[in-house]
């Protein structure tokens, strides 16, 4: 045992692909390894452990994983004792198959084995090749195991649920994240309090279907409200929501609580009722648009974003036009749009009517051009308005200026004026940029 403990030190390099849940998982992985003596590093050539945290929601991010593994081989050649591992959704989906396919890979860690990472790394450093992709029992809170010492910073993610029970026809999440599991309320509040004590000002609650959270009688609007009332927390956000779980109570809590930001990511995926039915989304366009109206009636300035898929099997030009029409009607602040890609094990992988790739590219271009124009116009509409901005740090595009996020999650650049990260400042928007806003101080400090 003494020899094993001696191995647990060195440097760790982690490359992360995918969503905010993966970013949070990477934080957990680094924190758990830090408790055993490891330090993070940005250079794979200096690392003793090299991990790739993966996404398999779409084909392209999954393909990037193999490219990343190929590039890490040189680090293994230079240091044969280094351990290379794949974590996350691709690891969960492929398991032993991935280990067999990549000779220089030592470790495969699925989405439900992150809490075991220090032990698994230790075994890999002793020469064992391991694929750990077992499923935990439903309700096992090891899914949410976090380091004893939370990370600091101005903003932080807090996972409150994992998995999904919806089984949308295109989606691999139930296969790689498992059934829906909600975290215990006390654990959520405990992690939030620990983060606030470290100086975190903004909390983002995470889940594949975050607004389906339930712990006994505590539902999502309740936990959202409770987190906002933790001492030291100035702002609360959440992602990602499903339209079928958006109810009047959630809208009411958001509208009444000043610490909950007027910002809602509400994936629609398509504007055609026929496509939505084939996707098994559980709502039609009229139901979705009704939710948008309710949100804007309660919070007129709310920022709304969405996810969209083009080229779903059977999507006609008329179906696609319905998506363009919906985007034009809603006028999202931003959309995240993708070409449909076949995911093994999903219902849609077996559907007839697969859309040609060149047609998918054309539809995606037309959709993104429409959204680009809408975003530019919505940014122009902000000029002259005052926004409350949480200062996050130095601007990445201009080191002489600061950056922050408005309540509606718009990126704002402004003069330093003695501001520091974590400050809340009132700023008047002076200029609309392509993807952000420029501002100046609104009145005396």
PDB file of N, CA and C in Angstrom, residues 278-361:
ATOM      1  N   UNK A 278     -41.470  13.029 -34.646  1.00  0.00           N
ATOM      2  CA  UNK A 278     -40.507  11.954 -34.926  1.00  0.00           C
ATOM      3  C   UNK A 278     -39.348  11.980 -33.938  1.00  0.00           C
ATOM      4  N   UNK A 279     -39.006  13.177 -33.482  1.00  0.00           N
ATOM      5  CA  UNK A 279     -37.934  13.298 -32.482  1.00  0.00           C
ATOM      6  C   UNK A 279     -38.363  12.808 -31.099  1.00  0.00           C
ATOM      7  N   UNK A 280     -39.660  12.646 -30.892  1.00  0.00           N
ATOM      8  CA  UNK A 280     -40.212  12.260 -29.587  1.00  0.00           C
ATOM      9  C   UNK A 280     -39.935  13.327 -28.530  1.00  0.00           C
ATOM     10  N   UNK A 281     -40.180  14.599 -28.909  1.00  0.00           N
ATOM     11  CA  UNK A 281     -39.894  15.698 -27.996  1.00  0.00           C
ATOM     12  C   UNK A 281     -41.009  15.957 -26.988  1.00  0.00           C
ATOM     13  N   UNK A 282     -42.208  15.512 -27.254  1.00  0.00           N
ATOM     14  CA  UNK A 282     -43.266  15.644 -26.262  1.00  0.00           C
ATOM     15  C   UNK A 282     -43.988  16.974 -26.258  1.00  0.00           C
ATOM     16  N   UNK A 283     -43.808  17.802 -27.277  1.00  0.00           N
ATOM     17  CA  UNK A 283     -44.531  19.066 -27.398  1.00  0.00           C
ATOM     18  C   UNK A 283     -44.601  19.412 -28.884  1.00  0.00           C
ATOM     19  N   UNK A 284     -45.475  20.349 -29.230  1.00  0.00           N
ATOM     20  CA  UNK A 284     -45.498  20.860 -30.599  1.00  0.00           C
ATOM     21  C   UNK A 284     -45.086  22.327 -30.591  1.00  0.00           C
ATOM     22  N   UNK A 285     -45.036  22.940 -31.764  1.00  0.00           N
ATOM     23  CA  UNK A 285     -44.540  24.316 -31.856  1.00  0.00           C
ATOM     24  C   UNK A 285     -45.456  25.291 -31.130  1.00  0.00           C
ATOM     25  N   UNK A 286     -46.758  25.033 -31.136  1.00  0.00           N
ATOM     26  CA  UNK A 286     -47.687  25.934 -30.441  1.00  0.00           C
ATOM     27  C   UNK A 286     -47.434  25.921 -28.936  1.00  0.00           C
ATOM     28  N   UNK A 287     -47.235  24.752 -28.376  1.00  0.00           N
ATOM     29  CA  UNK A 287     -46.929  24.631 -26.947  1.00  0.00           C
ATOM     30  C   UNK A 287     -45.629  25.369 -26.623  1.00  0.00           C
ATOM     31  N   UNK A 288     -44.615  25.180 -27.458  1.00  0.00           N
ATOM     32  CA  UNK A 288     -43.324  25.824 -27.225  1.00  0.00           C
ATOM     33  C   UNK A 288     -43.451  27.344 -27.300  1.00  0.00           C
ATOM     34  N   UNK A 289     -44.101  27.848 -28.319  1.00  0.00           N
ATOM     35  CA  UNK A 289     -44.260  29.294 -28.466  1.00  0.00           C
ATOM     36  C   UNK A 289     -45.080  29.886 -27.322  1.00  0.00           C
ATOM     37  N   UNK A 290     -46.022  29.110 -26.786  1.00  0.00           N
ATOM     38  CA  UNK A 290     -46.774  29.556 -25.619  1.00  0.00           C
ATOM     39  C   UNK A 290     -45.873  29.745 -24.414  1.00  0.00           C
ATOM     40  N   UNK A 291     -44.893  28.863 -24.244  1.00  0.00           N
ATOM     41  CA  UNK A 291     -43.926  28.997 -23.148  1.00  0.00           C
ATOM     42  C   UNK A 291     -43.075  30.246 -23.321  1.00  0.00           C
ATOM     43  N   UNK A 292     -42.651  30.501 -24.547  1.00  0.00           N
ATOM     44  CA  UNK A 292     -41.863  31.707 -24.814  1.00  0.00           C
ATOM     45  C   UNK A 292     -42.660  32.960 -24.450  1.00  0.00           C
ATOM     46  N   UNK A 293     -43.933  32.974 -24.825  1.00  0.00           N
ATOM     47  CA  UNK A 293     -44.776  34.137 -24.492  1.00  0.00           C
ATOM     48  C   UNK A 293     -44.885  34.324 -22.984  1.00  0.00           C
ATOM     49  N   UNK A 294     -45.075  33.223 -22.250  1.00  0.00           N
ATOM     50  CA  UNK A 294     -45.171  33.324 -20.788  1.00  0.00           C
ATOM     51  C   UNK A 294     -43.885  33.871 -20.182  1.00  0.00           C
ATOM     52  N   UNK A 295     -42.747  33.400 -20.666  1.00  0.00           N
ATOM     53  CA  UNK A 295     -41.467  33.887 -20.153  1.00  0.00           C
ATOM     54  C   UNK A 295     -41.325  35.388 -20.389  1.00  0.00           C
ATOM     55  N   UNK A 296     -41.686  35.849 -21.572  1.00  0.00           N
ATOM     56  CA  UNK A 296     -41.511  37.266 -21.891  1.00  0.00           C
ATOM     57  C   UNK A 296     -42.564  38.142 -21.234  1.00  0.00           C
ATOM     58  N   UNK A 297     -43.733  37.598 -20.968  1.00  0.00           N
ATOM     59  CA  UNK A 297     -44.735  38.371 -20.228  1.00  0.00           C
ATOM     60  C   UNK A 297     -44.263  38.600 -18.794  1.00  0.00           C
ATOM     61  N   UNK A 298     -43.634  37.591 -18.195  1.00  0.00           N
ATOM     62  CA  UNK A 298     -43.160  37.710 -16.817  1.00  0.00           C
ATOM     63  C   UNK A 298     -41.862  38.494 -16.719  1.00  0.00           C
ATOM     64  N   UNK A 299     -41.003  38.376 -17.738  1.00  0.00           N
ATOM     65  CA  UNK A 299     -39.686  39.022 -17.748  1.00  0.00           C
ATOM     66  C   UNK A 299     -39.436  39.570 -19.148  1.00  0.00           C
ATOM     67  N   UNK A 300     -39.910  40.769 -19.449  1.00  0.00           N
ATOM     68  CA  UNK A 300     -39.858  41.305 -20.817  1.00  0.00           C
ATOM     69  C   UNK A 300     -38.467  41.348 -21.437  1.00  0.00           C
ATOM     70  N   UNK A 301     -37.437  41.542 -20.629  1.00  0.00           N
ATOM     71  CA  UNK A 301     -36.076  41.664 -21.168  1.00  0.00           C
ATOM     72  C   UNK A 301     -35.298  40.351 -21.115  1.00  0.00           C
ATOM     73  N   UNK A 302     -35.951  39.238 -20.859  1.00  0.00           N
ATOM     74  CA  UNK A 302     -35.256  37.972 -20.693  1.00  0.00           C
ATOM     75  C   UNK A 302     -34.452  37.605 -21.940  1.00  0.00           C
ATOM     76  N   UNK A 303     -33.261  37.054 -21.724  1.00  0.00           N
ATOM     77  CA  UNK A 303     -32.454  36.524 -22.814  1.00  0.00           C
ATOM     78  C   UNK A 303     -32.787  35.056 -23.018  1.00  0.00           C
ATOM     79  N   UNK A 304     -33.110  34.674 -24.248  1.00  0.00           N
ATOM     80  CA  UNK A 304     -33.509  33.297 -24.534  1.00  0.00           C
ATOM     81  C   UNK A 304     -32.605  32.726 -25.620  1.00  0.00           C
ATOM     82  N   UNK A 305     -32.061  31.542 -25.364  1.00  0.00           N
ATOM     83  CA  UNK A 305     -31.243  30.820 -26.332  1.00  0.00           C
ATOM     84  C   UNK A 305     -31.835  29.432 -26.540  1.00  0.00           C
ATOM     85  N   UNK A 306     -31.359  28.750 -27.584  1.00  0.00           N
ATOM     86  CA  UNK A 306     -31.941  27.443 -27.893  1.00  0.00           C
ATOM     87  C   UNK A 306     -30.945  26.562 -28.623  1.00  0.00           C
ATOM     88  N   UNK A 307     -31.294  25.279 -28.770  1.00  0.00           N
ATOM     89  CA  UNK A 307     -30.564  24.318 -29.602  1.00  0.00           C
ATOM     90  C   UNK A 307     -31.442  23.944 -30.781  1.00  0.00           C
ATOM     91  N   UNK A 308     -30.808  23.729 -31.941  1.00  0.00           N
ATOM     92  CA  UNK A 308     -31.533  23.361 -33.150  1.00  0.00           C
ATOM     93  C   UNK A 308     -30.764  22.288 -33.919  1.00  0.00           C
ATOM     94  N   UNK A 309     -31.498  21.363 -34.496  1.00  0.00           N
ATOM     95  CA  UNK A 309     -30.925  20.320 -35.344  1.00  0.00           C
ATOM     96  C   UNK A 309     -31.510  20.472 -36.741  1.00  0.00           C
ATOM     97  N   UNK A 310     -30.658  20.494 -37.752  1.00  0.00           N
ATOM     98  CA  UNK A 310     -31.151  20.505 -39.125  1.00  0.00           C
ATOM     99  C   UNK A 310     -30.832  19.167 -39.781  1.00  0.00           C
ATOM    100  N   UNK A 311     -31.674  18.774 -40.739  1.00  0.00           N
ATOM    101  CA  UNK A 311     -31.437  17.543 -41.476  1.00  0.00           C
ATOM    102  C   UNK A 311     -31.804  16.291 -40.727  1.00  0.00           C
ATOM    103  N   UNK A 312     -32.734  16.389 -39.765  1.00  0.00           N
ATOM    104  CA  UNK A 312     -33.211  15.185 -39.085  1.00  0.00           C
ATOM    105  C   UNK A 312     -33.892  14.282 -40.116  1.00  0.00           C
ATOM    106  N   UNK A 313     -33.792  12.953 -39.973  1.00  0.00           N
ATOM    107  CA  UNK A 313     -34.379  12.051 -40.961  1.00  0.00           C
ATOM    108  C   UNK A 313     -35.826  12.404 -41.296  1.00  0.00           C
ATOM    109  N   UNK A 314     -36.089  12.526 -42.590  1.00  0.00           N
ATOM    110  CA  UNK A 314     -37.430  12.853 -43.052  1.00  0.00           C
ATOM    111  C   UNK A 314     -37.731  14.329 -43.116  1.00  0.00           C
ATOM    112  N   UNK A 315     -36.803  15.196 -42.689  1.00  0.00           N
ATOM    113  CA  UNK A 315     -37.050  16.641 -42.719  1.00  0.00           C
ATOM    114  C   UNK A 315     -37.136  17.138 -44.164  1.00  0.00           C
ATOM    115  N   UNK A 316     -38.276  17.692 -44.538  1.00  0.00           N
ATOM    116  CA  UNK A 316     -38.473  18.242 -45.873  1.00  0.00           C
ATOM    117  C   UNK A 316     -38.106  19.721 -45.889  1.00  0.00           C
ATOM    118  N   UNK A 317     -38.122  20.295 -47.096  1.00  0.00           N
ATOM    119  CA  UNK A 317     -37.885  21.735 -47.193  1.00  0.00           C
ATOM    120  C   UNK A 317     -38.960  22.512 -46.438  1.00  0.00           C
ATOM    121  N   UNK A 318     -40.197  22.003 -46.471  1.00  0.00           N
ATOM    122  CA  UNK A 318     -41.274  22.662 -45.737  1.00  0.00           C
ATOM    123  C   UNK A 318     -41.040  22.580 -44.234  1.00  0.00           C
ATOM    124  N   UNK A 319     -40.556  21.413 -43.765  1.00  0.00           N
ATOM    125  CA  UNK A 319     -40.221  21.266 -42.345  1.00  0.00           C
ATOM    126  C   UNK A 319     -39.137  22.258 -41.949  1.00  0.00           C
ATOM    127  N   UNK A 320     -38.108  22.350 -42.776  1.00  0.00           N
ATOM    128  CA  UNK A 320     -37.004  23.255 -42.471  1.00  0.00           C
ATOM    129  C   UNK A 320     -37.479  24.707 -42.463  1.00  0.00           C
ATOM    130  N   UNK A 321     -38.365  25.052 -43.396  1.00  0.00           N
ATOM    131  CA  UNK A 321     -38.913  26.407 -43.418  1.00  0.00           C
ATOM    132  C   UNK A 321     -39.659  26.712 -42.128  1.00  0.00           C
ATOM    133  N   UNK A 322     -40.316  25.704 -41.563  1.00  0.00           N
ATOM    134  CA  UNK A 322     -41.007  25.902 -40.284  1.00  0.00           C
ATOM    135  C   UNK A 322     -40.016  26.256 -39.175  1.00  0.00           C
ATOM    136  N   UNK A 323     -38.819  25.676 -39.228  1.00  0.00           N
ATOM    137  CA  UNK A 323     -37.778  26.030 -38.256  1.00  0.00           C
ATOM    138  C   UNK A 323     -37.328  27.471 -38.450  1.00  0.00           C
ATOM    139  N   UNK A 324     -37.108  27.871 -39.702  1.00  0.00           N
ATOM    140  CA  UNK A 324     -36.733  29.264 -39.973  1.00  0.00           C
ATOM    141  C   UNK A 324     -37.820  30.215 -39.493  1.00  0.00           C
ATOM    142  N   UNK A 325     -39.074  29.851 -39.727  1.00  0.00           N
ATOM    143  CA  UNK A 325     -40.186  30.706 -39.307  1.00  0.00           C
ATOM    144  C   UNK A 325     -40.232  30.846 -37.788  1.00  0.00           C
ATOM    145  N   UNK A 326     -40.006  29.738 -37.075  1.00  0.00           N
ATOM    146  CA  UNK A 326     -40.031  29.791 -35.610  1.00  0.00           C
ATOM    147  C   UNK A 326     -38.898  30.670 -35.084  1.00  0.00           C
ATOM    148  N   UNK A 327     -37.706  30.510 -35.646  1.00  0.00           N
ATOM    149  CA  UNK A 327     -36.569  31.336 -35.210  1.00  0.00           C
ATOM    150  C   UNK A 327     -36.853  32.812 -35.469  1.00  0.00           C
ATOM    151  N   UNK A 328     -37.458  33.116 -36.608  1.00  0.00           N
ATOM    152  CA  UNK A 328     -37.804  34.510 -36.917  1.00  0.00           C
ATOM    153  C   UNK A 328     -38.833  35.055 -35.938  1.00  0.00           C
ATOM    154  N   UNK A 329     -39.783  34.220 -35.524  1.00  0.00           N
ATOM    155  CA  UNK A 329     -40.811  34.666 -34.595  1.00  0.00           C
ATOM    156  C   UNK A 329     -40.271  34.858 -33.189  1.00  0.00           C
ATOM    157  N   UNK A 330     -39.494  33.916 -32.708  1.00  0.00           N
ATOM    158  CA  UNK A 330     -38.980  34.003 -31.330  1.00  0.00           C
ATOM    159  C   UNK A 330     -37.906  35.078 -31.204  1.00  0.00           C
ATOM    160  N   UNK A 331     -37.052  35.211 -32.212  1.00  0.00           N
ATOM    161  CA  UNK A 331     -35.914  36.132 -32.163  1.00  0.00           C
ATOM    162  C   UNK A 331     -35.030  35.829 -30.951  1.00  0.00           C
ATOM    163  N   UNK A 332     -34.393  34.679 -31.011  1.00  0.00           N
ATOM    164  CA  UNK A 332     -33.491  34.262 -29.943  1.00  0.00           C
ATOM    165  C   UNK A 332     -32.300  35.209 -29.842  1.00  0.00           C
ATOM    166  N   UNK A 333     -31.743  35.300 -28.641  1.00  0.00           N
ATOM    167  CA  UNK A 333     -30.488  36.031 -28.481  1.00  0.00           C
ATOM    168  C   UNK A 333     -29.351  35.280 -29.159  1.00  0.00           C
ATOM    169  N   UNK A 334     -29.403  33.965 -29.096  1.00  0.00           N
ATOM    170  CA  UNK A 334     -28.388  33.133 -29.735  1.00  0.00           C
ATOM    171  C   UNK A 334     -28.968  31.747 -29.935  1.00  0.00           C
ATOM    172  N   UNK A 335     -28.517  31.066 -30.980  1.00  0.00           N
ATOM    173  CA  UNK A 335     -28.897  29.668 -31.183  1.00  0.00           C
ATOM    174  C   UNK A 335     -27.640  28.828 -31.328  1.00  0.00           C
ATOM    175  N   UNK A 336     -27.727  27.587 -30.888  1.00  0.00           N
ATOM    176  CA  UNK A 336     -26.647  26.613 -31.055  1.00  0.00           C
ATOM    177  C   UNK A 336     -27.197  25.544 -31.993  1.00  0.00           C
ATOM    178  N   UNK A 337     -26.728  25.567 -33.238  1.00  0.00           N
ATOM    179  CA  UNK A 337     -27.343  24.749 -34.276  1.00  0.00           C
ATOM    180  C   UNK A 337     -26.342  23.765 -34.858  1.00  0.00           C
ATOM    181  N   UNK A 338     -26.847  22.583 -35.209  1.00  0.00           N
ATOM    182  CA  UNK A 338     -25.986  21.490 -35.636  1.00  0.00           C
ATOM    183  C   UNK A 338     -26.660  20.687 -36.741  1.00  0.00           C
ATOM    184  N   UNK A 339     -25.835  20.064 -37.569  1.00  0.00           N
ATOM    185  CA  UNK A 339     -26.334  19.079 -38.517  1.00  0.00           C
ATOM    186  C   UNK A 339     -26.643  17.777 -37.764  1.00  0.00           C
ATOM    187  N   UNK A 340     -27.731  17.135 -38.131  1.00  0.00           N
ATOM    188  CA  UNK A 340     -28.030  15.840 -37.533  1.00  0.00           C
ATOM    189  C   UNK A 340     -26.929  14.844 -37.884  1.00  0.00           C
ATOM    190  N   UNK A 341     -26.492  14.083 -36.895  1.00  0.00           N
ATOM    191  CA  UNK A 341     -25.542  13.001 -37.133  1.00  0.00           C
ATOM    192  C   UNK A 341     -26.052  11.738 -36.453  1.00  0.00           C
ATOM    193  N   UNK A 342     -25.887  10.632 -37.122  1.00  0.00           N
ATOM    194  CA  UNK A 342     -26.362   9.348 -36.603  1.00  0.00           C
ATOM    195  C   UNK A 342     -25.567   8.975 -35.360  1.00  0.00           C
ATOM    196  N   UNK A 343     -26.271   8.654 -34.297  1.00  0.00           N
ATOM    197  CA  UNK A 343     -25.650   8.184 -33.065  1.00  0.00           C
ATOM    198  C   UNK A 343     -26.038   6.723 -32.864  1.00  0.00           C
ATOM    199  N   UNK A 344     -25.037   5.839 -32.767  1.00  0.00           N
ATOM    200  CA  UNK A 344     -25.331   4.412 -32.610  1.00  0.00           C
ATOM    201  C   UNK A 344     -26.214   4.149 -31.395  1.00  0.00           C
ATOM    202  N   UNK A 345     -27.212   3.304 -31.584  1.00  0.00           N
ATOM    203  CA  UNK A 345     -28.077   2.924 -30.476  1.00  0.00           C
ATOM    204  C   UNK A 345     -29.285   3.799 -30.282  1.00  0.00           C
ATOM    205  N   UNK A 346     -29.417   4.878 -31.071  1.00  0.00           N
ATOM    206  CA  UNK A 346     -30.590   5.736 -30.964  1.00  0.00           C
ATOM    207  C   UNK A 346     -31.664   5.295 -31.961  1.00  0.00           C
ATOM    208  N   UNK A 347     -32.908   5.674 -31.680  1.00  0.00           N
ATOM    209  CA  UNK A 347     -34.007   5.308 -32.577  1.00  0.00           C
ATOM    210  C   UNK A 347     -33.806   5.873 -33.975  1.00  0.00           C
ATOM    211  N   UNK A 348     -33.363   7.123 -34.050  1.00  0.00           N
ATOM    212  CA  UNK A 348     -33.273   7.805 -35.336  1.00  0.00           C
ATOM    213  C   UNK A 348     -32.214   7.200 -36.249  1.00  0.00           C
ATOM    214  N   UNK A 349     -31.270   6.471 -35.680  1.00  0.00           N
ATOM    215  CA  UNK A 349     -30.250   5.824 -36.507  1.00  0.00           C
ATOM    216  C   UNK A 349     -30.862   4.813 -37.464  1.00  0.00           C
ATOM    217  N   UNK A 350     -32.060   4.331 -37.146  1.00  0.00           N
ATOM    218  CA  UNK A 350     -32.736   3.318 -37.964  1.00  0.00           C
ATOM    219  C   UNK A 350     -33.811   3.915 -38.857  1.00  0.00           C
ATOM    220  N   UNK A 351     -34.021   5.241 -38.758  1.00  0.00           N
ATOM    221  CA  UNK A 351     -35.092   5.875 -39.534  1.00  0.00           C
ATOM    222  C   UNK A 351     -34.748   5.928 -41.017  1.00  0.00           C
ATOM    223  N   UNK A 352     -35.785   5.806 -41.847  1.00  0.00           N
ATOM    224  CA  UNK A 352     -35.650   6.074 -43.273  1.00  0.00           C
ATOM    225  C   UNK A 352     -35.610   7.593 -43.496  1.00  0.00           C
ATOM    226  N   UNK A 353     -35.268   7.987 -44.714  1.00  0.00           N
ATOM    227  CA  UNK A 353     -35.310   9.402 -45.058  1.00  0.00           C
ATOM    228  C   UNK A 353     -34.121  10.200 -44.577  1.00  0.00           C
ATOM    229  N   UNK A 354     -32.940   9.577 -44.483  1.00  0.00           N
ATOM    230  CA  UNK A 354     -31.745  10.317 -44.087  1.00  0.00           C
ATOM    231  C   UNK A 354     -31.456  11.418 -45.110  1.00  0.00           C
ATOM    232  N   UNK A 355     -31.222  12.621 -44.643  1.00  0.00           N
ATOM    233  CA  UNK A 355     -31.023  13.784 -45.504  1.00  0.00           C
ATOM    234  C   UNK A 355     -29.574  13.818 -46.000  1.00  0.00           C
ATOM    235  N   UNK A 356     -29.348  14.075 -47.301  1.00  0.00           N
ATOM    236  CA  UNK A 356     -27.975  14.143 -47.819  1.00  0.00           C
ATOM    237  C   UNK A 356     -27.138  15.192 -47.086  1.00  0.00           C
ATOM    238  N   UNK A 357     -25.836  14.912 -46.945  1.00  0.00           N
ATOM    239  CA  UNK A 357     -24.965  15.802 -46.185  1.00  0.00           C
ATOM    240  C   UNK A 357     -24.888  17.200 -46.795  1.00  0.00           C
ATOM    241  N   UNK A 358     -24.854  17.292 -48.137  1.00  0.00           N
ATOM    242  CA  UNK A 358     -24.758  18.627 -48.729  1.00  0.00           C
ATOM    243  C   UNK A 358     -26.003  19.460 -48.438  1.00  0.00           C
ATOM    244  N   UNK A 359     -27.156  18.789 -48.344  1.00  0.00           N
ATOM    245  CA  UNK A 359     -28.389  19.497 -48.003  1.00  0.00           C
ATOM    246  C   UNK A 359     -28.361  19.941 -46.541  1.00  0.00           C
ATOM    247  N   UNK A 360     -27.810  19.121 -45.658  1.00  0.00           N
ATOM    248  CA  UNK A 360     -27.677  19.513 -44.254  1.00  0.00           C
ATOM    249  C   UNK A 360     -26.796  20.763 -44.132  1.00  0.00           C
ATOM    250  N   UNK A 361     -25.675  20.771 -44.842  1.00  0.00           N
ATOM    251  CA  UNK A 361     -24.777  21.932 -44.793  1.00  0.00           C
ATOM    252  C   UNK A 361     -25.490  23.193 -45.271  1.00  0.00           C
TER     253      UNK A 361
END
